[in-house]
CSV table of C-alpha atoms and ligand atoms in Angstrom, one decimal:
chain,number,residue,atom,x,y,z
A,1,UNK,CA,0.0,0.0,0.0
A,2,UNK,CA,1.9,3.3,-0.8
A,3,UNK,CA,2.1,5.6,2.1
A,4,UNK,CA,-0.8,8.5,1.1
A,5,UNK,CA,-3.3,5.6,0.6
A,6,UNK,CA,-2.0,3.9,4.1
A,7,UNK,CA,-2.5,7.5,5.6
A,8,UNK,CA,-5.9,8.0,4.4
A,9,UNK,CA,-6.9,4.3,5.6
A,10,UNK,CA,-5.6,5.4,9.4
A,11,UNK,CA,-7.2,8.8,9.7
A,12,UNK,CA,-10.3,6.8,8.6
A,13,UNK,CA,-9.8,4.0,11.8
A,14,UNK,CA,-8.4,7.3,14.1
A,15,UNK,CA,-12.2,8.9,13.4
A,16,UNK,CA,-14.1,5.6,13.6
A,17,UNK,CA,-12.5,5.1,16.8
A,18,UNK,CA,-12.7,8.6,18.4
A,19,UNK,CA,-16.9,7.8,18.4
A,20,UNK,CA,-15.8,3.8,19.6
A,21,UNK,CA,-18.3,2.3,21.9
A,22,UNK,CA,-15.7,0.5,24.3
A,23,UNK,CA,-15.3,-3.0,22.8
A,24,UNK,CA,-12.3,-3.3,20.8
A,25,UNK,CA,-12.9,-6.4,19.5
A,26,UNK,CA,-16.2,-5.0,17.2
A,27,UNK,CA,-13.7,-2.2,16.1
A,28,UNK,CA,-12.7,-2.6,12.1
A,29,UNK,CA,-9.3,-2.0,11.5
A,30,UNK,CA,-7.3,-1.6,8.3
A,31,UNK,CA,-5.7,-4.6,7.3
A,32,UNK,CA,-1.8,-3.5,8.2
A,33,UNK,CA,-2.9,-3.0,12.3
A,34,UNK,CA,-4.5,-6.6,11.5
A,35,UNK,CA,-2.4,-9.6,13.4
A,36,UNK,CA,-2.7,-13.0,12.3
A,37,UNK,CA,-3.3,-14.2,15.6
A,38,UNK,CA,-6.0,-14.4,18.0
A,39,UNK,CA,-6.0,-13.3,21.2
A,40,UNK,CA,-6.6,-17.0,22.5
A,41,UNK,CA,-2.9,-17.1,22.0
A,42,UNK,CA,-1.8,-14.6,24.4
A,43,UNK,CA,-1.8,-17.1,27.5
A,44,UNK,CA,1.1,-18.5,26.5
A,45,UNK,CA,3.4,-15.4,27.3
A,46,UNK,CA,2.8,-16.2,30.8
A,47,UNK,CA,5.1,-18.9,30.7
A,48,UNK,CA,7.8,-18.6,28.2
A,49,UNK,CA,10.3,-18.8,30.7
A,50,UNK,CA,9.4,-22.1,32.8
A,51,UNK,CA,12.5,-22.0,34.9
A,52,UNK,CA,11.4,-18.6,36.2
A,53,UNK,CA,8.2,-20.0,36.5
A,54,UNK,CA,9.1,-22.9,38.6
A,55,UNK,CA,12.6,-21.2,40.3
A,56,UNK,CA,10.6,-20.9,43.9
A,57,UNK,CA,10.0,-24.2,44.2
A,58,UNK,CA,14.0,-24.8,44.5
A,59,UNK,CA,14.2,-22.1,47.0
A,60,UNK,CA,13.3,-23.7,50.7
A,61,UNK,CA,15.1,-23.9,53.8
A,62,UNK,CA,17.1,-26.8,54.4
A,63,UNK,CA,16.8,-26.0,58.1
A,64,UNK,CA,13.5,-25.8,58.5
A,65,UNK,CA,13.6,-24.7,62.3
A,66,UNK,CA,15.3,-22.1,61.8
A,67,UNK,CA,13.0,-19.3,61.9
A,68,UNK,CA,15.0,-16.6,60.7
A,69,UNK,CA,16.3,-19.0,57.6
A,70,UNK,CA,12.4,-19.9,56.4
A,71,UNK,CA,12.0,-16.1,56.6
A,72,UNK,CA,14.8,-15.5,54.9
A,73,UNK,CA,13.6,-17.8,52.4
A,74,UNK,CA,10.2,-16.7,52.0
A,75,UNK,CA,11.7,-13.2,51.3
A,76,UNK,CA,13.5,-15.3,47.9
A,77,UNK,CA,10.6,-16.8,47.0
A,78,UNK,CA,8.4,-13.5,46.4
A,79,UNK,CA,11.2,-12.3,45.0
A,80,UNK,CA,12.0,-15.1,42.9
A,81,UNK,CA,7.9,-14.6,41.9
A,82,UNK,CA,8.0,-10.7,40.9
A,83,UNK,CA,11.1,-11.6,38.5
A,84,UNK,CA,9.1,-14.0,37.2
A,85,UNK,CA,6.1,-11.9,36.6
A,86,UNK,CA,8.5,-9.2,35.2
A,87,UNK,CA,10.1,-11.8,32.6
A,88,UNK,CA,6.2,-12.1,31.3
A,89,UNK,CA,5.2,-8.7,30.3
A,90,UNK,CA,8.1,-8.3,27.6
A,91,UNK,CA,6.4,-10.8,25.8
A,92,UNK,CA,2.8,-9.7,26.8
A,93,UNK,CA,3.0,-6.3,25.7
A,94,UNK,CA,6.0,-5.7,23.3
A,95,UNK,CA,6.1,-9.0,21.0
A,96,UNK,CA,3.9,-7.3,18.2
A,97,UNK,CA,6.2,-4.4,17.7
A,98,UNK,CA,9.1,-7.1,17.5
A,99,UNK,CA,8.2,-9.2,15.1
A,100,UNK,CA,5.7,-6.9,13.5
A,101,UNK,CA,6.8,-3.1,13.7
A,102,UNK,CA,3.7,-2.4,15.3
A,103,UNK,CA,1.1,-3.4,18.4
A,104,UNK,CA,-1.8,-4.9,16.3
A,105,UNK,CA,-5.3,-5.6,16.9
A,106,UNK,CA,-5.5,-9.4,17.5
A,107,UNK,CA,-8.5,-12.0,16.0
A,108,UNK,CA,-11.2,-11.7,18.1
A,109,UNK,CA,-11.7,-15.2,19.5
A,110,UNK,CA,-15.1,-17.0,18.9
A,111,UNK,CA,-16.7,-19.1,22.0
A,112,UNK,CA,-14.9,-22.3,22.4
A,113,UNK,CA,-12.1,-21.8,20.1
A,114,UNK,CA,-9.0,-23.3,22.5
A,115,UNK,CA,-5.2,-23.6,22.2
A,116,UNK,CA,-2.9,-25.5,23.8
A,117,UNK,CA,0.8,-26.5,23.5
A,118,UNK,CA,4.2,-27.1,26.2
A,119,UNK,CA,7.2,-26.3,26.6
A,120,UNK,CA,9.6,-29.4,27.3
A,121,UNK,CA,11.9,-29.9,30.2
A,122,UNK,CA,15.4,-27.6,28.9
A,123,UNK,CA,16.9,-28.1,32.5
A,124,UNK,CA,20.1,-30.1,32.7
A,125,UNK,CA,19.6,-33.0,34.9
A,126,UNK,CA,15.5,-32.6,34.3
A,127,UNK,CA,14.4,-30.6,37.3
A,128,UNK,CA,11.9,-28.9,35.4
A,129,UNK,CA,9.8,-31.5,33.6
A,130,UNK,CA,6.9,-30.9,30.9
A,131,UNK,CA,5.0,-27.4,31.1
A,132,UNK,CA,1.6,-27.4,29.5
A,133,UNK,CA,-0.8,-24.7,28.3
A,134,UNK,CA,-4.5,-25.0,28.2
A,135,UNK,CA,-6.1,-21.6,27.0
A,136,UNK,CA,-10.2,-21.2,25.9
A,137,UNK,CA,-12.1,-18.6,25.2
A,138,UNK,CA,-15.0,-19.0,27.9
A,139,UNK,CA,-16.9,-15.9,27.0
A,140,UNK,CA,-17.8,-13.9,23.5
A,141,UNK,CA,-19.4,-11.0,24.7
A,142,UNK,CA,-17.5,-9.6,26.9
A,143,UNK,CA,-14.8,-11.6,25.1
A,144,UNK,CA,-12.8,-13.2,28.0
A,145,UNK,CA,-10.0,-16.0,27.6
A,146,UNK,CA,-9.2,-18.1,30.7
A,147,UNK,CA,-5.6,-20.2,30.8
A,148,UNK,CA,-3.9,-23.2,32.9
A,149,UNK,CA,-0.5,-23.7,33.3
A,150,UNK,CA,0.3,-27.0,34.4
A,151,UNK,CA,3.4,-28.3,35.3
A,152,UNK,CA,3.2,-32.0,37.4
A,153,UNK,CA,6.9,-33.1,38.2
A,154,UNK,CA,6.9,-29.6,40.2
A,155,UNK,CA,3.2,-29.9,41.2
A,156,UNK,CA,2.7,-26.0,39.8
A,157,UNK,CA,-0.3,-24.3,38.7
A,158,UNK,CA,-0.3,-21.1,37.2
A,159,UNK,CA,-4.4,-20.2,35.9
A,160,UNK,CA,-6.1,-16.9,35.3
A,161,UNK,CA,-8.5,-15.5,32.9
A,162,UNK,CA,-8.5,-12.0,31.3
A,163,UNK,CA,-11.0,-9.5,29.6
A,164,UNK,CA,-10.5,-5.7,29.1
A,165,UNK,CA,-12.7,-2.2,29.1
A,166,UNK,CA,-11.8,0.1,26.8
A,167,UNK,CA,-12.1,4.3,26.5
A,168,UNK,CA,-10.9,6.9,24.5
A,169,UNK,CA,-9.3,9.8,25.0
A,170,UNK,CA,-7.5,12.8,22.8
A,171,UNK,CA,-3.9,10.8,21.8
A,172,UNK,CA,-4.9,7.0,23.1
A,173,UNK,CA,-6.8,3.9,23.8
A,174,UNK,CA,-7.4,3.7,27.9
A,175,UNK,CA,-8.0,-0.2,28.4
A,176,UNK,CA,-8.6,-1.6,31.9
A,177,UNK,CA,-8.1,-5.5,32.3
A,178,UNK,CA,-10.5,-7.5,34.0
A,179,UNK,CA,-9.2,-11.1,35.9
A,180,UNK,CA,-6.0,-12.3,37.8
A,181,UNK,CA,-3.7,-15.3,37.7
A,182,UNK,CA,-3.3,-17.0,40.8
A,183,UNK,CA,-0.1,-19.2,41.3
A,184,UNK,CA,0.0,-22.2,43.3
A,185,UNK,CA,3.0,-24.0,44.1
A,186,UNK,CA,1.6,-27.1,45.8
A,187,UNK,CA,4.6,-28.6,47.3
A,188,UNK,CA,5.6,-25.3,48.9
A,189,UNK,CA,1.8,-25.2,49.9
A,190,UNK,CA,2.0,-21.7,49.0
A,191,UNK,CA,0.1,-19.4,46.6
A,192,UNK,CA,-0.2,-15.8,45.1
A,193,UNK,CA,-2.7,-13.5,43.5
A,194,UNK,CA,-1.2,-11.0,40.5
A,195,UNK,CA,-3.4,-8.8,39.5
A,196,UNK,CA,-3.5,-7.4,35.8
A,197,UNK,CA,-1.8,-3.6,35.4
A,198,UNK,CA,-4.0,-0.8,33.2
A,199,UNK,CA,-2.4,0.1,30.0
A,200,UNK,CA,-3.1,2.4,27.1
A,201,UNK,CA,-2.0,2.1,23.4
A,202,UNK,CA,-0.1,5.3,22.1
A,203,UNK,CA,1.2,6.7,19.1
A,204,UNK,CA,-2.4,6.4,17.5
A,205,UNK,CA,-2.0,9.7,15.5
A,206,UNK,CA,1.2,8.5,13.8
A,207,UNK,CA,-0.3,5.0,13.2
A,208,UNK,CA,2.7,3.3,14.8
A,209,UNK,CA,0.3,2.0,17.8
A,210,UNK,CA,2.6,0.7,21.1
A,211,UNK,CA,1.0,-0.7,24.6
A,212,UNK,CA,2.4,0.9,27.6
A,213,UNK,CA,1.8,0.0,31.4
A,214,UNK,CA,0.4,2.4,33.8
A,215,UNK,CA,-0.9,2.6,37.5
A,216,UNK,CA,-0.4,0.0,39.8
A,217,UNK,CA,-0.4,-4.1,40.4
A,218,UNK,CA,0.2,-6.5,43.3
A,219,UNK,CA,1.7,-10.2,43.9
A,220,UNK,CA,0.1,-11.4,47.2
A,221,UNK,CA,1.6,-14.3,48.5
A,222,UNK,CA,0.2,-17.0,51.1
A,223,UNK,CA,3.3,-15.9,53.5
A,224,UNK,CA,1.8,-12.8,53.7
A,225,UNK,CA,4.1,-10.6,51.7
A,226,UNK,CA,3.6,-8.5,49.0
A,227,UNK,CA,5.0,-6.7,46.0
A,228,UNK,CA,3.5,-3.4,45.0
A,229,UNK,CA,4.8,-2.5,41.1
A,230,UNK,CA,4.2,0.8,39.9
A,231,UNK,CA,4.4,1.2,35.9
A,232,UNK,CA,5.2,4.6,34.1
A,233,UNK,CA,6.3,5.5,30.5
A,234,UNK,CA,8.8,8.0,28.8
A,235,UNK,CA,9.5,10.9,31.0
A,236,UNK,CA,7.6,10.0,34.2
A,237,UNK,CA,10.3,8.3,36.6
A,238,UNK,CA,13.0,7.9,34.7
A,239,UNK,CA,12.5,9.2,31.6
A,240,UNK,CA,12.5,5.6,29.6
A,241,UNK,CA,9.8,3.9,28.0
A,242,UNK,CA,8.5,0.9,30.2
A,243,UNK,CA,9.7,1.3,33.5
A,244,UNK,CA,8.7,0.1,36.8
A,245,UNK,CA,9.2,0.1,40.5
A,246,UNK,CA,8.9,-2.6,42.7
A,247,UNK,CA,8.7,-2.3,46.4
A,248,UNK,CA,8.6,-6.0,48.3
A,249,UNK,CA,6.8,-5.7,52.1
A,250,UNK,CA,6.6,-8.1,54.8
A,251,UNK,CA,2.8,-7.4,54.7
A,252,UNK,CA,-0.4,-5.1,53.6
A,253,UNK,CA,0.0,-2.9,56.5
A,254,UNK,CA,3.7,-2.5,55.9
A,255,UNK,CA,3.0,-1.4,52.7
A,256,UNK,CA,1.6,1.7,53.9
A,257,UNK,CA,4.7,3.3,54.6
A,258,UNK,CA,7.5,3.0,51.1
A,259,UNK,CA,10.3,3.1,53.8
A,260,UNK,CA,9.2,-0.2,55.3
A,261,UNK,CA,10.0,-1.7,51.9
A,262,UNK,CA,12.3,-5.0,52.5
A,263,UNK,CA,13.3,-4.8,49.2
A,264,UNK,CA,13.4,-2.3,45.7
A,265,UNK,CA,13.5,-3.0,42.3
A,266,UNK,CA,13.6,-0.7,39.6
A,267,UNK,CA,14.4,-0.3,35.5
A,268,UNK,CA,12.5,-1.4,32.3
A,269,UNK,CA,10.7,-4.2,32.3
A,270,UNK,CA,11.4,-4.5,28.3
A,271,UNK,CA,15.1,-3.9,29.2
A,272,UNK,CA,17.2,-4.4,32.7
A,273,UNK,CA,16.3,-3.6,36.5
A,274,UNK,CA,17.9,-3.6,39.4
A,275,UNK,CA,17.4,-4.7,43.2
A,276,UNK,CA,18.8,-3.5,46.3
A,277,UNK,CA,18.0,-4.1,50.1
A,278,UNK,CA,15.1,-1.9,51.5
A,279,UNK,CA,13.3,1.1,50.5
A,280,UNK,CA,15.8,3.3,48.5
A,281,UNK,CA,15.6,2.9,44.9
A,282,UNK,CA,18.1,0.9,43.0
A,283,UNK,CA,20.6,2.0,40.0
A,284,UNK,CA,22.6,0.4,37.6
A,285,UNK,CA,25.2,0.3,40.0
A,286,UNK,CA,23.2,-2.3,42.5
A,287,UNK,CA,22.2,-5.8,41.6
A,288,UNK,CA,20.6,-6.7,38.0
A,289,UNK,CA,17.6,-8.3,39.0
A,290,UNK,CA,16.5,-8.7,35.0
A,291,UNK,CA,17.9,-8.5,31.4
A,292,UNK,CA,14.7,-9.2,29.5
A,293,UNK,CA,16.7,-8.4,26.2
A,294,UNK,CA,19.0,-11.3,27.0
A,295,UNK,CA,16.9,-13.5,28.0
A,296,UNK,CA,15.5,-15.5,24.9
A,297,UNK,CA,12.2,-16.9,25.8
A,298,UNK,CA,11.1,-20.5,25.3
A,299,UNK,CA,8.7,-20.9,22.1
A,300,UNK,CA,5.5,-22.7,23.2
A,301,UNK,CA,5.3,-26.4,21.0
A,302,UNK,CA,2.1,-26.3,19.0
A,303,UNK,CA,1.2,-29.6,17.0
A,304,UNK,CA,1.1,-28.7,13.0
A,305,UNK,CA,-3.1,-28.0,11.9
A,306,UNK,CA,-3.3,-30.4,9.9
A,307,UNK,CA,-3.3,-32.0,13.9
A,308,UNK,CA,-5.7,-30.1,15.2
A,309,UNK,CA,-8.8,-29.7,16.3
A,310,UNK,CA,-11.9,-27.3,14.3
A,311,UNK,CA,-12.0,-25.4,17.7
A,312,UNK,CA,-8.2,-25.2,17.6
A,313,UNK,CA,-7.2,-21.5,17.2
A,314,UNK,CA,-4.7,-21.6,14.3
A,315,UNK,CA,-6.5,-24.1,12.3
A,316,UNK,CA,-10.0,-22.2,13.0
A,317,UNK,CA,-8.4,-19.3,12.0
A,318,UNK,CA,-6.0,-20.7,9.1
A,319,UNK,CA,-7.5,-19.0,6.1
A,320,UNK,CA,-7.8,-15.6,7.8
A,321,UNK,CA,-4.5,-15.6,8.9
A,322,UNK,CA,-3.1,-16.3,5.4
A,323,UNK,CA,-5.4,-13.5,3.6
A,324,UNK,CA,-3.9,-10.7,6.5
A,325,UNK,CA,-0.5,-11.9,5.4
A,326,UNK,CA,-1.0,-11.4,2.1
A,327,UNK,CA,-3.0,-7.6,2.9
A,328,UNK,CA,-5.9,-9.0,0.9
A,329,UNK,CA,-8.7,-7.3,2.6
A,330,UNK,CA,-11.9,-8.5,0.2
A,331,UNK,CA,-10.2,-12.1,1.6
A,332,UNK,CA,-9.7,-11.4,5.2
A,333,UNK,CA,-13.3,-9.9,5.0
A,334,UNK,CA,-15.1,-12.9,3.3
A,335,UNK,CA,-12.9,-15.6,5.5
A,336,UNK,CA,-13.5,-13.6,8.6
A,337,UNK,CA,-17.7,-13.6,7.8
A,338,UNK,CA,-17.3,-17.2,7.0
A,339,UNK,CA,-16.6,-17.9,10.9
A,340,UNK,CA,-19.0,-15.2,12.2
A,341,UNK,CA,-22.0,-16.8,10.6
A,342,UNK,CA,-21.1,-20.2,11.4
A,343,UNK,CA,-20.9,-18.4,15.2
A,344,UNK,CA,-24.1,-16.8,14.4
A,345,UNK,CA,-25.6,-20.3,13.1
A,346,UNK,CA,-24.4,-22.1,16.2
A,347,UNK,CA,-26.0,-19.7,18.7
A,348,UNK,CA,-29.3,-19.7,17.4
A,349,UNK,CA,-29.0,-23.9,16.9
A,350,UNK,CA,-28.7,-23.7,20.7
A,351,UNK,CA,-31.4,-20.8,21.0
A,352,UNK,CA,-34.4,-23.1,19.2
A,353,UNK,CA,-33.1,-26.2,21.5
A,354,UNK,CA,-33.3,-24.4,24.6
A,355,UNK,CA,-29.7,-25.2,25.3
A,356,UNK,CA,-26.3,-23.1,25.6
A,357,UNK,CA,-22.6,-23.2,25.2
A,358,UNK,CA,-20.7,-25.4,27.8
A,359,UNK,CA,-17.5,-24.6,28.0
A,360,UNK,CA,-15.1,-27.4,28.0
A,361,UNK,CA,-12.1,-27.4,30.8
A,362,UNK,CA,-13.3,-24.1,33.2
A,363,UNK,CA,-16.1,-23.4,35.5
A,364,UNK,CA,-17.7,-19.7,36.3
A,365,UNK,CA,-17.5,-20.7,40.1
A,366,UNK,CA,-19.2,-17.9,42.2
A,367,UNK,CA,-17.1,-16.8,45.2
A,368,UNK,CA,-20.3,-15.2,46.6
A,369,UNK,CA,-22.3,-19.1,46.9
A,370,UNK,CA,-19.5,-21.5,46.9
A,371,UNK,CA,-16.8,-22.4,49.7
A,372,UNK,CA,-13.5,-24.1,48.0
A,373,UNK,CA,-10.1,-24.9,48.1
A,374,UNK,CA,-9.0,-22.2,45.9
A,375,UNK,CA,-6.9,-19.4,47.5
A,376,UNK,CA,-8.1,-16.2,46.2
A,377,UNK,CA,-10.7,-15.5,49.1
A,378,UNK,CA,-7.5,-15.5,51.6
A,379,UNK,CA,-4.9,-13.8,49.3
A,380,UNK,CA,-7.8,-11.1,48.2
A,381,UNK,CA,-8.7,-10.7,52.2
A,382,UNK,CA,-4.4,-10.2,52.7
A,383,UNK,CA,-3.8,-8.0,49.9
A,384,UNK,CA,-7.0,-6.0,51.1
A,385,UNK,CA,-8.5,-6.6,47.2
A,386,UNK,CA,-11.8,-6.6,45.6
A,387,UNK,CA,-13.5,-10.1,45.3
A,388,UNK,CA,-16.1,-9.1,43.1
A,389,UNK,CA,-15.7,-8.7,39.1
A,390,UNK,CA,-14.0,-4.9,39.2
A,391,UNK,CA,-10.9,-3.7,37.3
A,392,UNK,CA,-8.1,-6.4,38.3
A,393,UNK,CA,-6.4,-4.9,41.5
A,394,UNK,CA,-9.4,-2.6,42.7
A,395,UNK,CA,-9.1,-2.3,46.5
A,396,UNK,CA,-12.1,-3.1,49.0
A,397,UNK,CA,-14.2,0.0,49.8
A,398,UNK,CA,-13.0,1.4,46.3
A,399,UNK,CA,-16.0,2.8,44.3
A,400,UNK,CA,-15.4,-0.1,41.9
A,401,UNK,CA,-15.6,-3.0,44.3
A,402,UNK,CA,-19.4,-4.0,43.2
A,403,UNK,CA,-21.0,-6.6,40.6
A,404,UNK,CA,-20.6,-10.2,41.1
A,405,UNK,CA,-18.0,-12.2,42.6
A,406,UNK,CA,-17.4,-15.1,39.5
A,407,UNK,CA,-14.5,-15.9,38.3
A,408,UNK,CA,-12.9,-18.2,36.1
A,409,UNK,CA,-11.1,-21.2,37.3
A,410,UNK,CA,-9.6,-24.3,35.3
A,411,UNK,CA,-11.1,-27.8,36.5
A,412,UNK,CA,-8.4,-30.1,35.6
A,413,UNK,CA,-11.0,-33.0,35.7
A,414,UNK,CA,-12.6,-31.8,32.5
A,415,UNK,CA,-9.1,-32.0,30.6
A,416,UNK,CA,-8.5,-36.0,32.1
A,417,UNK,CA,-11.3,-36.6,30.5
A,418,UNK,CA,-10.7,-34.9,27.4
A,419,UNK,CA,-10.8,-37.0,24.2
A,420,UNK,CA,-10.8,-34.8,21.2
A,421,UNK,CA,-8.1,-32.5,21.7
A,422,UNK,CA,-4.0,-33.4,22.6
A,423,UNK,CA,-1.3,-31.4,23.2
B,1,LIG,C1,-5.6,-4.2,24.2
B,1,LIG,C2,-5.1,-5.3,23.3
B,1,LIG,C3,-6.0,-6.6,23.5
B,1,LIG,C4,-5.7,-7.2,24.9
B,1,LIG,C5,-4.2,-7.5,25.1
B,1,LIG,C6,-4.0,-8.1,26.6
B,1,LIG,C7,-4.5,-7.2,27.6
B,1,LIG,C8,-4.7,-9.5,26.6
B,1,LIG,C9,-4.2,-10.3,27.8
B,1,LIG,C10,-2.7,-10.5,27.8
B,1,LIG,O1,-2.4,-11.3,28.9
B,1,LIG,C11,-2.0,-9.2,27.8
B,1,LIG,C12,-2.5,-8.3,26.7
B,1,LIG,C13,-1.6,-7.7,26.0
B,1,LIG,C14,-1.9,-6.8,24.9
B,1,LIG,O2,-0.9,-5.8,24.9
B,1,LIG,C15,-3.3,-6.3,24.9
B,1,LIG,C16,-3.7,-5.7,23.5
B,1,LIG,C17,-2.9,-4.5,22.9
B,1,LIG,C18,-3.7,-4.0,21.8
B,1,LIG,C19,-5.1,-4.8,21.8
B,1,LIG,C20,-6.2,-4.0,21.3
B,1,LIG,C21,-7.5,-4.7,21.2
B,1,LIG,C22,-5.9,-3.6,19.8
B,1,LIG,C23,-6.3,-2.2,19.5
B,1,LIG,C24,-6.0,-1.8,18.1
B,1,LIG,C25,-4.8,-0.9,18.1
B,1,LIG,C26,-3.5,-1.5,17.7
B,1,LIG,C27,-5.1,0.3,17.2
């Protein structure tokens, strides 16, 4: 497309969007912001580095009356957690721009489309073991895409589920995400909450979109400690693009006060960060907590789509992928339709039989009518967090804490007694 005719296609999208309605995923695009991948997909960044991943489960006390040692050690493990976390967001937020120049507006994903994969053991001496990835869209409208990570040599399980809200404003795209992950290292018997940060898409106006991270977001862990992480962009804290602070606290209370922090940690979370003991924040001079640039994550295995499943996300969405790569917007159009009415067709099968959509490996479990084993009641109660369905990380008492308290949670049952679909 020569450039005038690529400028007049984005000053159309800028003006469509400036009267947008909120959901992104009804917004059409032109065909060069259009990625060939649906958003289904994006579960996997939370785990392209598995050792990370599974690193706290190495970190215990080999004396374990030793009070001060388990302390010591608990302290490592949330750490050991919030570099993990960090290690995810390069890949959440910048991979587009990567391998594609630009952030892109991902295939919507239909209800029930799934995709699954691992990542195998790269650990000398096979610590790690087998890493798999469950991810399903579980809701259309509002489109919401729930994940499990499972790992069972180390008896890890990382699930979550995600949806956003969207607003406008002069120069950006103001999304809100909707969901947590909670992480449960069953051995340790210990668990966390991470809520999901805000972000907004900039550089609309020069149609070289980019996501950046904003306010705040917490990692609560069982022990009781907690990592606050603030996000800014160019010219707020530092003056770089994609930075972050980190302050680690014994507990919620502590985390009043910044100066009771037991530990800081600050940089890019695209680039390096640094730690250092207690409240003062680091600089290149201190520890590196994190090169994200040098570490090269771990590509999830997918099976080849002539493998897989209808409902499998690439080969669903084969045919549309192609016509995007190849710009051809009549294609991507017709392809695109060809999935929509099929949706439509669906829907209305189960409308005249009085049934609905089941969804195959989660549950919509209601924390507000159901008792369960499931941490987030306690970690939500120590991190002082919002139960119900509000933007992810909303405190109690905050005007948003209202609506229902369901949330998304994988039941491991349903995937032993999968039969169509294999990793
Ligand atoms: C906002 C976004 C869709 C949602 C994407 C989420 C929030 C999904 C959950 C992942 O865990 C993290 C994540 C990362 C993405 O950065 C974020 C996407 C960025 C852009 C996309 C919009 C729907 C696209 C808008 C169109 C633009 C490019 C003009």
């Amino acid at each position: 497309m020569s450039g005038a005719m690529h400028s007049s296609t984005w000053s159309t999208f800028l003006k469509s969007i400036a009267s947008f309605n909120g959901d992104l995923s009804s917004m059409t695009a032109p065909p060069f912001i259009l990625s060939p991948t649906s958003l289904v997909e994006y579960s996997q960044y939370w785990a392209e580095h598995p050792d990370l991943l599974l690193e706290p489960n190495f970190l215990v006390s080999e004396d374990k009356d030793n009070k001060d040692e388990r302390e010591a050690m608990s302290l490592k493990r949330i750490i050991a957690v919030t570099r993990w976390f960090i290690s995810t967001l390069r890949s959440q937020y910048c991979s587009r721009n990567e391998s594609m120049g630009t952030e892109k507006k991902p295939l919507n994903p239909f209800l029930g489309e799934v995709f699954v994969g691992k990542w195998d053991d790269k650990s000398a001496g096979g610590k790690l073991g087998e890493t798999i990835l469950l991810s399903e869209q579980v809701s259309h409208h509002p489109p919401v895409t729930a994940y499990a990570i499972n790992n069972e040599q180390n008896k890890t399980v990382l699930q979550g589920y995600n949806g956003i809200k969207a607003t406008m404003s002069a120069t950006s795209i103001n999304v809100k995400q909707y969901g947590h992950a909670l992480l449960e290292y069953k051995t340790l018997e210990e668990s966390y909450l991470i809520t999901l940060p805000p972000l907004h898409i900039e550089g609309l106006i020069t149609a070289s979109p980019f996501v950046e991270l904003e306010g705040t977001s917490y990692i609560q862990s069982s022990t009781g400690h907690i990592a606050v992480i603030d996000y800014s962009g160019r010219g707020y804290f530092s003056g770089k693009k994609n930075s972050f602070k980190a302050r680690i606290y014994r507990d919620k209370l502590s985390s009043a006060h910044k100066d009771n922090a037991l530990a800081s940690i600050s940089g890019q979370w695209s680039g390096k960060s640094y730690i250092a003991k207690g409240h003062s924040s680091p600089s290149s001079s201190d520890e590196l907590f994190y090169d994200a640039k040098e570490k090269v994550p771990e590509r999830l295995i997918v099976k080849p789509i002539e493998e897989q499943h209808p409902l499998e996300s690439r080969r669903a969405w084969q045919k549309v992928a192609e016509a995007i790569k190849k710009s051809d917007y009549d294609l991507i159009q017709q392809e695109k339709s060809s999935i929509e009415n099929q949706q439509r067709d669906l829907r209305k099968e189960e409308r005249s039989a009085g049934t609905s959509w089941e969804t195959r490996w989660f549950d919509h479990v209601d924390y507000q009518s159901e008792h369960s084993q499931d941490p987030f009641i306690s970690l939500s109660s120590l991190a002082n967090l919002s139960i119900h369905n509000a933007p992810s990380g909303s405190l109690r008492g905050s005007k948003h804490d209202n609506g229902d308290a369901k949330h998304w949670r994988v039941s491991f049952q349903k995937w032993d007694e999968e039969s169509e679909i294999k990793i």
